[in-house]
PDB file of C-alpha atoms and ligand atoms in Angstrom:
ATOM      1  CA  MET B 525     -12.390 175.805  24.599  1.00  0.00           C
ATOM      2  CA  LEU B 526     -12.405 173.825  28.450  1.00  0.00           C
ATOM      3  CA  LYS B 527     -12.909 170.176  27.460  1.00  0.00           C
ATOM      4  CA  LEU B 528     -13.210 167.730  29.469  1.00  0.00           C
ATOM      5  CA  GLU B 529     -13.749 163.888  28.867  1.00  0.00           C
ATOM      6  CA  SER B 530     -14.794 161.077  30.839  1.00  0.00           C
ATOM      7  CA  VAL B 531     -13.558 162.696  33.592  1.00  0.00           C
ATOM      8  CA  SER B 532     -14.082 160.488  36.987  1.00  0.00           C
ATOM      9  CA  LYS B 533     -12.575 160.957  40.224  1.00  0.00           C
ATOM     10  CA  SER B 534     -13.013 159.200  43.583  1.00  0.00           C
ATOM     11  CA  TYR B 535     -12.242 159.470  46.903  1.00  0.00           C
ATOM     12  CA  GLY B 536     -11.398 156.467  48.264  1.00  0.00           C
ATOM     13  CA  ARG B 537     -14.736 153.788  47.564  1.00  0.00           C
ATOM     14  CA  ARG B 538     -17.141 156.903  46.972  1.00  0.00           C
ATOM     15  CA  GLN B 539     -17.469 158.036  43.801  1.00  0.00           C
ATOM     16  CA  ALA B 540     -17.467 161.852  43.574  1.00  0.00           C
ATOM     17  CA  LEU B 541     -17.260 161.521  39.551  1.00  0.00           C
ATOM     18  CA  ASP B 542     -18.435 159.376  36.684  1.00  0.00           C
ATOM     19  CA  ARG B 543     -16.985 159.919  32.799  1.00  0.00           C
ATOM     20  CA  VAL B 544     -18.044 163.460  33.087  1.00  0.00           C
ATOM     21  CA  ASP B 545     -18.044 165.253  29.292  1.00  0.00           C
ATOM     22  CA  LEU B 546     -18.240 169.293  28.992  1.00  0.00           C
ATOM     23  CA  GLU B 547     -16.986 171.707  26.846  1.00  0.00           C
ATOM     24  CA  LEU B 548     -16.815 175.138  27.449  1.00  0.00           C
ATOM     25  CA  ARG B 549     -16.740 177.460  24.988  1.00  0.00           C
ATOM     26  CA  PRO B 550     -15.712 181.100  24.841  1.00  0.00           C
ATOM     27  CA  GLY B 551     -18.489 183.793  26.049  1.00  0.00           C
ATOM     28  CA  GLU B 552     -20.492 181.206  27.696  1.00  0.00           C
ATOM     29  CA  LEU B 553     -22.024 182.304  31.326  1.00  0.00           C
ATOM     30  CA  VAL B 554     -22.612 178.591  32.453  1.00  0.00           C
ATOM     31  CA  GLY B 555     -24.953 177.566  35.883  1.00  0.00           C
ATOM     32  CA  LEU B 556     -23.189 174.207  37.459  1.00  0.00           C
ATOM     33  CA  PHE B 557     -26.123 173.115  39.279  1.00  0.00           C
ATOM     34  CA  GLY B 558     -26.939 169.955  41.611  1.00  0.00           C
ATOM     35  CA  GLU B 559     -27.939 169.365  45.260  1.00  0.00           C
ATOM     36  CA  ASN B 560     -25.495 169.032  48.255  1.00  0.00           C
ATOM     37  CA  GLY B 561     -22.407 166.978  46.996  1.00  0.00           C
ATOM     38  CA  ALA B 562     -23.383 166.294  43.641  1.00  0.00           C
ATOM     39  CA  GLY B 563     -20.208 167.124  42.758  1.00  0.00           C
ATOM     40  CA  LYS B 564     -19.749 170.418  41.884  1.00  0.00           C
ATOM     41  CA  THR B 565     -16.900 171.496  43.648  1.00  0.00           C
ATOM     42  CA  THR B 566     -15.121 168.151  42.636  1.00  0.00           C
ATOM     43  CA  LEU B 567     -15.625 169.314  38.869  1.00  0.00           C
ATOM     44  CA  MET B 568     -13.764 172.804  39.792  1.00  0.00           C
ATOM     45  CA  LYS B 569     -11.090 171.107  41.357  1.00  0.00           C
ATOM     46  CA  CYS B 570     -10.245 168.513  38.550  1.00  0.00           C
ATOM     47  CA  ILE B 571     -10.174 171.660  36.223  1.00  0.00           C
ATOM     48  CA  LEU B 572      -7.776 173.838  38.726  1.00  0.00           C
ATOM     49  CA  GLY B 573      -5.747 171.025  38.567  1.00  0.00           C
ATOM     50  CA  TYR B 574      -5.770 170.961  42.334  1.00  0.00           C
ATOM     51  CA  LEU B 575      -7.180 166.652  42.489  1.00  0.00           C
ATOM     52  CA  ASP B 576      -5.962 163.994  40.418  1.00  0.00           C
ATOM     53  CA  HIS B 577      -8.216 162.588  38.406  1.00  0.00           C
ATOM     54  CA  ARG B 578      -8.601 160.218  35.474  1.00  0.00           C
ATOM     55  CA  GLY B 579      -9.927 160.875  32.116  1.00  0.00           C
ATOM     56  CA  SER B 580      -8.998 164.488  30.091  1.00  0.00           C
ATOM     57  CA  ILE B 581      -9.079 167.862  30.691  1.00  0.00           C
ATOM     58  CA  THR B 582      -7.604 170.406  27.790  1.00  0.00           C
ATOM     59  CA  LEU B 583      -6.779 174.073  27.654  1.00  0.00           C
ATOM     60  CA  ASP B 584      -7.434 174.532  23.577  1.00  0.00           C
ATOM     61  CA  GLY B 585      -6.100 171.580  23.499  1.00  0.00           C
ATOM     62  CA  ALA B 586      -3.503 171.651  25.705  1.00  0.00           C
ATOM     63  CA  PRO B 587      -3.466 169.925  28.908  1.00  0.00           C
ATOM     64  CA  VAL B 588      -3.655 172.444  32.034  1.00  0.00           C
ATOM     65  CA  THR B 589      -0.023 173.005  33.134  1.00  0.00           C
ATOM     66  CA  ARG B 590       1.693 175.912  35.513  1.00  0.00           C
ATOM     67  CA  LYS B 591       2.297 177.523  31.222  1.00  0.00           C
ATOM     68  CA  ASN B 592      -1.646 177.803  31.214  1.00  0.00           C
ATOM     69  CA  ILE B 593      -2.995 178.215  34.285  1.00  0.00           C
ATOM     70  CA  GLY B 594      -3.280 181.861  34.873  1.00  0.00           C
ATOM     71  CA  ARG B 595      -6.380 181.419  32.107  1.00  0.00           C
ATOM     72  CA  LEU B 596      -8.024 179.542  34.846  1.00  0.00           C
ATOM     73  CA  SER B 597      -9.231 181.806  38.195  1.00  0.00           C
ATOM     74  CA  PHE B 598     -11.646 180.661  40.817  1.00  0.00           C
ATOM     75  CA  ALA B 599     -13.033 182.149  43.552  1.00  0.00           C
ATOM     76  CA  THR B 600     -14.002 179.712  46.546  1.00  0.00           C
ATOM     77  CA  SER B 601     -16.359 180.044  49.983  1.00  0.00           C
ATOM     78  CA  GLU B 602     -12.573 178.419  50.722  1.00  0.00           C
ATOM     79  CA  HIS B 603     -10.890 181.339  49.638  1.00  0.00           C
ATOM     80  CA  SER B 604      -7.349 182.197  48.620  1.00  0.00           C
ATOM     81  CA  PHE B 605      -6.465 185.371  49.871  1.00  0.00           C
ATOM     82  CA  PHE B 606      -3.558 186.075  52.148  1.00  0.00           C
ATOM     83  CA  PRO B 607      -5.697 187.109  54.980  1.00  0.00           C
ATOM     84  CA  THR B 608      -2.949 189.003  56.522  1.00  0.00           C
ATOM     85  CA  LEU B 609      -2.573 191.025  53.718  1.00  0.00           C
ATOM     86  CA  PRO B 610      -4.875 194.550  52.850  1.00  0.00           C
ATOM     87  CA  ALA B 611      -6.730 194.794  49.150  1.00  0.00           C
ATOM     88  CA  GLU B 612      -4.189 197.556  48.136  1.00  0.00           C
ATOM     89  CA  ALA B 613      -1.392 194.665  48.526  1.00  0.00           C
ATOM     90  CA  HIS B 614      -3.511 191.757  46.502  1.00  0.00           C
ATOM     91  CA  ARG B 615      -3.525 194.520  44.248  1.00  0.00           C
ATOM     92  CA  GLU B 616      -0.021 195.082  43.924  1.00  0.00           C
ATOM     93  CA  PHE B 617       0.635 191.373  43.986  1.00  0.00           C
ATOM     94  CA  TYR B 618      -1.616 189.996  40.974  1.00  0.00           C
ATOM     95  CA  ARG B 619      -0.080 193.291  39.226  1.00  0.00           C
ATOM     96  CA  LEU B 620       3.044 192.004  39.500  1.00  0.00           C
ATOM     97  CA  HIS B 621       2.532 187.979  38.408  1.00  0.00           C
ATOM     98  CA  PHE B 622      -0.830 188.324  36.106  1.00  0.00           C
ATOM     99  CA  PRO B 623       0.172 190.589  33.016  1.00  0.00           C
ATOM    100  CA  HIS B 624      -3.696 191.033  32.279  1.00  0.00           C
ATOM    101  CA  PHE B 625      -4.684 191.943  35.646  1.00  0.00           C
ATOM    102  CA  ARG B 626      -7.672 193.809  35.459  1.00  0.00           C
ATOM    103  CA  GLU B 627      -6.815 197.178  37.214  1.00  0.00           C
ATOM    104  CA  LYS B 628      -9.617 199.220  36.317  1.00  0.00           C
ATOM    105  CA  ARG B 629     -12.499 196.225  36.622  1.00  0.00           C
ATOM    106  CA  PHE B 630     -11.023 196.046  40.203  1.00  0.00           C
ATOM    107  CA  GLU B 631     -10.692 199.495  41.504  1.00  0.00           C
ATOM    108  CA  ARG B 632     -14.398 199.478  39.891  1.00  0.00           C
ATOM    109  CA  LEU B 633     -16.053 196.312  41.848  1.00  0.00           C
ATOM    110  CA  MET B 634     -13.956 197.951  44.949  1.00  0.00           C
ATOM    111  CA  ASP B 635     -16.010 201.016  44.814  1.00  0.00           C
ATOM    112  CA  PHE B 636     -18.976 198.747  44.155  1.00  0.00           C
ATOM    113  CA  PHE B 637     -19.115 196.617  47.162  1.00  0.00           C
ATOM    114  CA  GLU B 638     -17.522 199.531  48.643  1.00  0.00           C
ATOM    115  CA  LEU B 639     -14.075 197.390  50.435  1.00  0.00           C
ATOM    116  CA  PRO B 640     -12.128 199.071  52.378  1.00  0.00           C
ATOM    117  CA  ARG B 641      -8.557 199.545  50.228  1.00  0.00           C
ATOM    118  CA  SER B 642      -6.219 199.537  53.435  1.00  0.00           C
ATOM    119  CA  ARG B 643      -7.939 196.924  55.863  1.00  0.00           C
ATOM    120  CA  GLU B 644      -6.267 193.352  55.878  1.00  0.00           C
ATOM    121  CA  LEU B 645      -8.355 190.906  54.672  1.00  0.00           C
ATOM    122  CA  ARG B 646      -8.658 188.934  57.533  1.00  0.00           C
ATOM    123  CA  ARG B 647     -11.182 191.543  59.434  1.00  0.00           C
ATOM    124  CA  PHE B 648     -12.971 192.196  56.766  1.00  0.00           C
ATOM    125  CA  SER B 649     -17.207 190.303  57.202  1.00  0.00           C
ATOM    126  CA  THR B 650     -17.159 186.912  56.323  1.00  0.00           C
ATOM    127  CA  GLY B 651     -19.009 188.405  53.722  1.00  0.00           C
ATOM    128  CA  GLN B 652     -17.133 191.470  52.373  1.00  0.00           C
ATOM    129  CA  GLN B 653     -14.214 188.500  51.987  1.00  0.00           C
ATOM    130  CA  ASN B 654     -16.541 186.606  49.853  1.00  0.00           C
ATOM    131  CA  GLN B 655     -16.861 189.563  47.521  1.00  0.00           C
ATOM    132  CA  PHE B 656     -13.437 190.074  47.406  1.00  0.00           C
ATOM    133  CA  GLU B 657     -12.772 186.965  46.350  1.00  0.00           C
ATOM    134  CA  VAL B 658     -14.620 187.472  43.694  1.00  0.00           C
ATOM    135  CA  ILE B 659     -13.370 190.271  42.148  1.00  0.00           C
ATOM    136  CA  LEU B 660      -9.891 188.855  42.664  1.00  0.00           C
ATOM    137  CA  ALA B 661     -11.172 185.960  40.322  1.00  0.00           C
ATOM    138  CA  LEU B 662     -12.494 188.489  37.816  1.00  0.00           C
ATOM    139  CA  CYS B 663     -10.144 190.542  37.538  1.00  0.00           C
ATOM    140  CA  GLN B 664      -7.122 187.762  36.873  1.00  0.00           C
ATOM    141  CA  GLY B 665      -7.654 187.977  33.629  1.00  0.00           C
ATOM    142  CA  ALA B 666      -8.116 184.394  33.224  1.00  0.00           C
ATOM    143  CA  ASP B 667     -10.199 183.349  30.270  1.00  0.00           C
ATOM    144  CA  TYR B 668     -12.272 180.433  32.222  1.00  0.00           C
ATOM    145  CA  ILE B 669     -13.504 181.810  35.314  1.00  0.00           C
ATOM    146  CA  LEU B 670     -14.753 179.453  37.732  1.00  0.00           C
ATOM    147  CA  MET B 671     -17.062 180.612  41.318  1.00  0.00           C
ATOM    148  CA  ASP B 672     -18.215 177.739  43.600  1.00  0.00           C
ATOM    149  CA  GLU B 673     -20.963 179.144  45.222  1.00  0.00           C
ATOM    150  CA  PRO B 674     -19.311 182.506  46.240  1.00  0.00           C
ATOM    151  CA  PHE B 675     -21.813 184.422  48.179  1.00  0.00           C
ATOM    152  CA  ALA B 676     -22.736 181.656  50.242  1.00  0.00           C
ATOM    153  CA  GLY B 677     -23.610 184.076  52.991  1.00  0.00           C
ATOM    154  CA  ASN B 678     -24.415 187.384  51.433  1.00  0.00           C
ATOM    155  CA  ASP B 679     -27.338 188.942  51.561  1.00  0.00           C
ATOM    156  CA  ILE B 680     -29.667 189.409  48.721  1.00  0.00           C
ATOM    157  CA  PHE B 681     -28.969 193.156  47.773  1.00  0.00           C
ATOM    158  CA  ASN B 682     -25.676 192.880  47.008  1.00  0.00           C
ATOM    159  CA  ARG B 683     -26.016 189.503  44.780  1.00  0.00           C
ATOM    160  CA  GLU B 684     -28.653 190.401  42.421  1.00  0.00           C
ATOM    161  CA  ASP B 685     -27.036 193.788  41.965  1.00  0.00           C
ATOM    162  CA  PHE B 686     -24.185 191.638  41.551  1.00  0.00           C
ATOM    163  CA  TYR B 687     -25.004 189.646  38.572  1.00  0.00           C
ATOM    164  CA  LYS B 688     -26.377 193.097  36.929  1.00  0.00           C
ATOM    165  CA  VAL B 689     -22.901 194.282  37.526  1.00  0.00           C
ATOM    166  CA  LEU B 690     -21.399 191.993  36.100  1.00  0.00           C
ATOM    167  CA  LEU B 691     -23.071 191.065  33.050  1.00  0.00           C
ATOM    168  CA  GLY B 692     -21.796 194.539  32.975  1.00  0.00           C
ATOM    169  CA  ILE B 693     -18.014 194.465  32.961  1.00  0.00           C
ATOM    170  CA  LEU B 694     -17.477 190.795  31.282  1.00  0.00           C
ATOM    171  CA  GLU B 695     -15.700 190.489  28.067  1.00  0.00           C
ATOM    172  CA  PRO B 696     -17.006 188.913  24.811  1.00  0.00           C
ATOM    173  CA  GLY B 697     -14.134 185.764  25.543  1.00  0.00           C
ATOM    174  CA  GLU B 698     -14.963 185.567  28.691  1.00  0.00           C
ATOM    175  CA  THR B 699     -15.965 182.269  30.417  1.00  0.00           C
ATOM    176  CA  VAL B 700     -17.423 181.690  33.590  1.00  0.00           C
ATOM    177  CA  LEU B 701     -18.474 178.710  34.960  1.00  0.00           C
ATOM    178  CA  LEU B 702     -20.739 179.608  38.533  1.00  0.00           C
ATOM    179  CA  SER B 703     -21.777 176.483  41.197  1.00  0.00           C
ATOM    180  CA  THR B 704     -24.689 177.601  43.003  1.00  0.00           C
ATOM    181  CA  HIS B 705     -27.772 176.680  44.704  1.00  0.00           C
ATOM    182  CA  LEU B 706     -29.498 179.605  44.396  1.00  0.00           C
ATOM    183  CA  LEU B 707     -31.578 179.048  41.130  1.00  0.00           C
ATOM    184  CA  GLU B 708     -33.742 181.831  40.481  1.00  0.00           C
ATOM    185  CA  GLU B 709     -30.954 184.337  41.380  1.00  0.00           C
ATOM    186  CA  VAL B 710     -28.437 183.393  38.499  1.00  0.00           C
ATOM    187  CA  GLU B 711     -31.421 182.441  35.948  1.00  0.00           C
ATOM    188  CA  ASN B 712     -31.016 186.093  34.299  1.00  0.00           C
ATOM    189  CA  PHE B 713     -27.360 186.052  34.555  1.00  0.00           C
ATOM    190  CA  ILE B 714     -26.111 182.464  32.741  1.00  0.00           C
ATOM    191  CA  SER B 715     -26.672 181.030  29.295  1.00  0.00           C
ATOM    192  CA  ARG B 716     -26.842 177.590  29.378  1.00  0.00           C
ATOM    193  CA  ALA B 717     -27.122 175.330  33.146  1.00  0.00           C
ATOM    194  CA  VAL B 718     -25.599 172.010  33.328  1.00  0.00           C
ATOM    195  CA  LEU B 719     -27.110 169.370  36.291  1.00  0.00           C
ATOM    196  CA  LEU B 720     -24.664 167.242  37.970  1.00  0.00           C
ATOM    197  CA  ARG B 721     -26.523 164.577  39.747  1.00  0.00           C
ATOM    198  CA  SER B 722     -24.464 161.365  42.226  1.00  0.00           C
ATOM    199  CA  GLY B 723     -21.473 162.625  39.837  1.00  0.00           C
ATOM    200  CA  LYS B 724     -22.622 162.508  36.349  1.00  0.00           C
ATOM    201  CA  ILE B 725     -24.550 165.194  34.209  1.00  0.00           C
ATOM    202  CA  VAL B 726     -28.290 164.528  34.348  1.00  0.00           C
ATOM    203  CA  GLY B 727     -28.924 167.393  31.982  1.00  0.00           C
ATOM    204  CA  ASP B 728     -27.566 170.337  29.331  1.00  0.00           C
ATOM    205  CA  MET B 729     -29.392 172.979  28.036  1.00  0.00           C
ATOM    206  CA  PRO B 730     -29.214 176.940  26.500  1.00  0.00           C
ATOM    207  CA  MET B 731     -31.130 178.905  29.111  1.00  0.00           C
ATOM    208  CA  MET B 732     -32.434 180.391  25.212  1.00  0.00           C
ATOM    209  CA  GLU B 733     -34.176 176.604  24.208  1.00  0.00           C
ATOM    210  CA  LEU B 734     -35.016 177.025  27.863  1.00  0.00           C
ATOM    211  CA  GLU B 735     -37.295 180.086  27.648  1.00  0.00           C
ATOM    212  CA  GLU B 736     -38.380 179.252  23.759  1.00  0.00           C
ATOM    213  CA  SER B 737     -40.253 175.876  26.078  1.00  0.00           C
ATOM    214  CA  GLY B 738     -41.940 178.296  28.768  1.00  0.00           C
ATOM    215  CA  ARG B 739     -39.603 176.652  31.195  1.00  0.00           C
ATOM    216  CA  SER B 740     -38.447 177.650  34.307  1.00  0.00           C
ATOM    217  CA  LEU B 741     -34.868 177.513  35.344  1.00  0.00           C
ATOM    218  CA  MET B 742     -36.581 175.543  38.447  1.00  0.00           C
ATOM    219  CA  ASP B 743     -38.397 172.943  35.997  1.00  0.00           C
ATOM    220  CA  PHE B 744     -36.197 172.202  33.746  1.00  0.00           C
ATOM    221  CA  VAL B 745     -33.624 171.364  37.558  1.00  0.00           C
ATOM    222  CA  LYS B 746     -36.720 169.245  38.382  1.00  0.00           C
ATOM    223  CA  GLU B 747     -37.533 167.270  35.697  1.00  0.00           C
ATOM    224  CA  ALA B 748     -33.517 166.060  35.783  1.00  0.00           C
ATOM    225  CA  TYR B 749     -34.155 165.191  38.825  1.00  0.00           C
ATOM    226  CA  GLN B 750     -37.697 163.596  38.445  1.00  0.00           C
ATOM    227  CA  TYR B 751     -38.193 165.440  42.022  1.00  0.00           C
ATOM    228  CA  ARG B 752     -40.530 164.133  44.028  1.00  0.00           C
ATOM    229  CA  PRO B 753     -43.085 166.670  45.407  1.00  0.00           C
ATOM    230  CA  ASP B 754     -43.942 163.775  48.241  1.00  0.00           C
ATOM    231  CA  ARG B 755     -40.764 163.759  49.557  1.00  0.00           C
ATOM    232  CA  VAL B 756     -41.670 166.151  52.315  1.00  0.00           C
ATOM    233  CA  SER B 757     -44.740 164.721  53.116  1.00  0.00           C
ATOM    234  CA  ARG B 758     -43.637 160.908  53.220  1.00  0.00           C
ATOM    235  CA  ALA B 759     -40.672 161.886  55.101  1.00  0.00           C
ATOM    236  CA  LEU B 760     -42.534 163.966  57.583  1.00  0.00           C
ATOM    237  CA  SER B 761     -44.968 161.424  58.142  1.00  0.00           C
ATOM    238  CA  ASP B 762     -42.032 158.474  58.673  1.00  0.00           C
ATOM    239  CA  LEU B 763     -40.695 160.412  61.116  1.00  0.00           C
ATOM    240  CA  ALA B 764     -43.782 161.438  62.754  1.00  0.00           C
ATOM    241  CA  PRO B 765     -43.773 160.395  66.663  1.00  0.00           C
ATOM    242  CA  GLU B 766     -45.946 157.008  67.066  1.00  0.00           C
ATOM    243  CA  GLU B 767     -49.130 157.429  68.430  1.00  0.00           C
ATOM    244  CA  GLU B 768     -48.941 155.339  71.550  1.00  0.00           C
TER     245      GLU B 768
HETATM  246  N1  ATP V2017     -11.972 165.685  50.321  1.00  0.00           N
HETATM  247  C1  ATP V2017     -13.057 164.358  50.149  1.00  0.00           C
HETATM  248  N2  ATP V2017     -12.772 163.227  51.257  1.00  0.00           N
HETATM  249  C2  ATP V2017     -13.699 162.449  50.772  1.00  0.00           C
HETATM  250  N3  ATP V2017     -14.979 162.578  49.939  1.00  0.00           N
HETATM  251  C3  ATP V2017     -14.940 163.881  49.342  1.00  0.00           C
HETATM  252  C4  ATP V2017     -14.198 164.836  49.748  1.00  0.00           C
HETATM  253  N4  ATP V2017     -14.903 165.860  49.474  1.00  0.00           N
HETATM  254  C5  ATP V2017     -15.632 165.458  48.682  1.00  0.00           C
HETATM  255  N5  ATP V2017     -16.420 164.109  48.496  1.00  0.00           N
HETATM  256  C6  ATP V2017     -17.836 162.800  48.110  1.00  0.00           C
HETATM  257  O1  ATP V2017     -18.069 163.432  46.998  1.00  0.00           O
HETATM  258  C7  ATP V2017     -18.910 163.448  46.519  1.00  0.00           C
HETATM  259  C8  ATP V2017     -19.106 165.196  46.020  1.00  0.00           C
HETATM  260  O2  ATP V2017     -18.714 166.113  46.851  1.00  0.00           O
HETATM  261  P1  ATP V2017     -18.760 167.590  46.436  1.00  0.00           P
HETATM  262  O3  ATP V2017     -17.772 168.425  47.578  1.00  0.00           O
HETATM  263  O4  ATP V2017     -18.332 167.933  44.900  1.00  0.00           O
HETATM  264  O5  ATP V2017     -20.058 168.362  46.469  1.00  0.00           O
HETATM  265  P2  ATP V2017     -21.271 169.634  45.142  1.00  0.00           P
HETATM  266  O6  ATP V2017     -21.784 169.135  44.451  1.00  0.00           O
HETATM  267  O7  ATP V2017     -19.547 170.698  46.196  1.00  0.00           O
HETATM  268  O8  ATP V2017     -21.981 169.607  46.928  1.00  0.00           O
HETATM  269  P3  ATP V2017     -21.958 170.715  48.086  1.00  0.00           P
HETATM  270  O9  ATP V2017     -23.483 171.500  47.112  1.00  0.00           O
HETATM  271  O10 ATP V2017     -23.019 169.857  49.428  1.00  0.00           O
HETATM  272  O11 ATP V2017     -21.290 171.551  48.203  1.00  0.00           O
HETATM  273  C9  ATP V2017     -19.531 163.882  47.715  1.00  0.00           C
HETATM  274  O12 ATP V2017     -20.064 162.353  47.987  1.00  0.00           O
HETATM  275  C10 ATP V2017     -19.317 164.113  49.387  1.00  0.00           C
HETATM  276  O13 ATP V2017     -19.256 163.288  50.164  1.00  0.00           O
END
């Protein structure tokens, strides 16, 4: 289990995470939602040890260190691959460095996205780079796969099909934490929804429970955020040019 206890993070005076408690259990597919600046990326970077923070983060009871960091993988739109290497060189690198590298899955996903194996990554389109970033995170052999808006800029056909493929290939013990703004697209993929607002968890709901209550993910997010439908009309009337 990946466990966060009272995790807080500030950038100078700006508090990005405020005493976050969160447990991710093996096999869960968790959607992490929240408005721009809610703290989703910061949360993932704290889990990965990229950022100093207060509070505790443990993997099966042990702090995240060089010893167990390989159990976590990360796909980010900031990209973490080597731009001057082709896909096939990444496959070799991962095979050498990650004992649980999933080579068969790598080949299948490369075929699914129809990515060229011998072209340097910097010559991929942004969408293809995102796809490759996700492939690496899924094939590293990690138990906890963190994905931070992995498909920002990708076309809808690839994204929707991809979530179906993902459901088919994930093994029971693999856990996914996926941050995205595209609620409808992942509604049928995730098993649990976690909502962040101003660095605090304001909602945490198993999708089964949500379905049983007859509400959609969007309903849940709007409730938790106390969404105000009059916000747009108010902003427009405030911003409208004054009459002479
Ligand atoms: N390097 C940084 N320096 C200062 N403030 C930062 C830095 N990174 C993030 N922040 C601030 O921390 C808060 C949380 O940012 P974060 O990027 O984690 O949000 P997010 O939920 O991922 O947003 P988005 O959906 O827009 O990607 C925001 O107020 C942001 O301005």
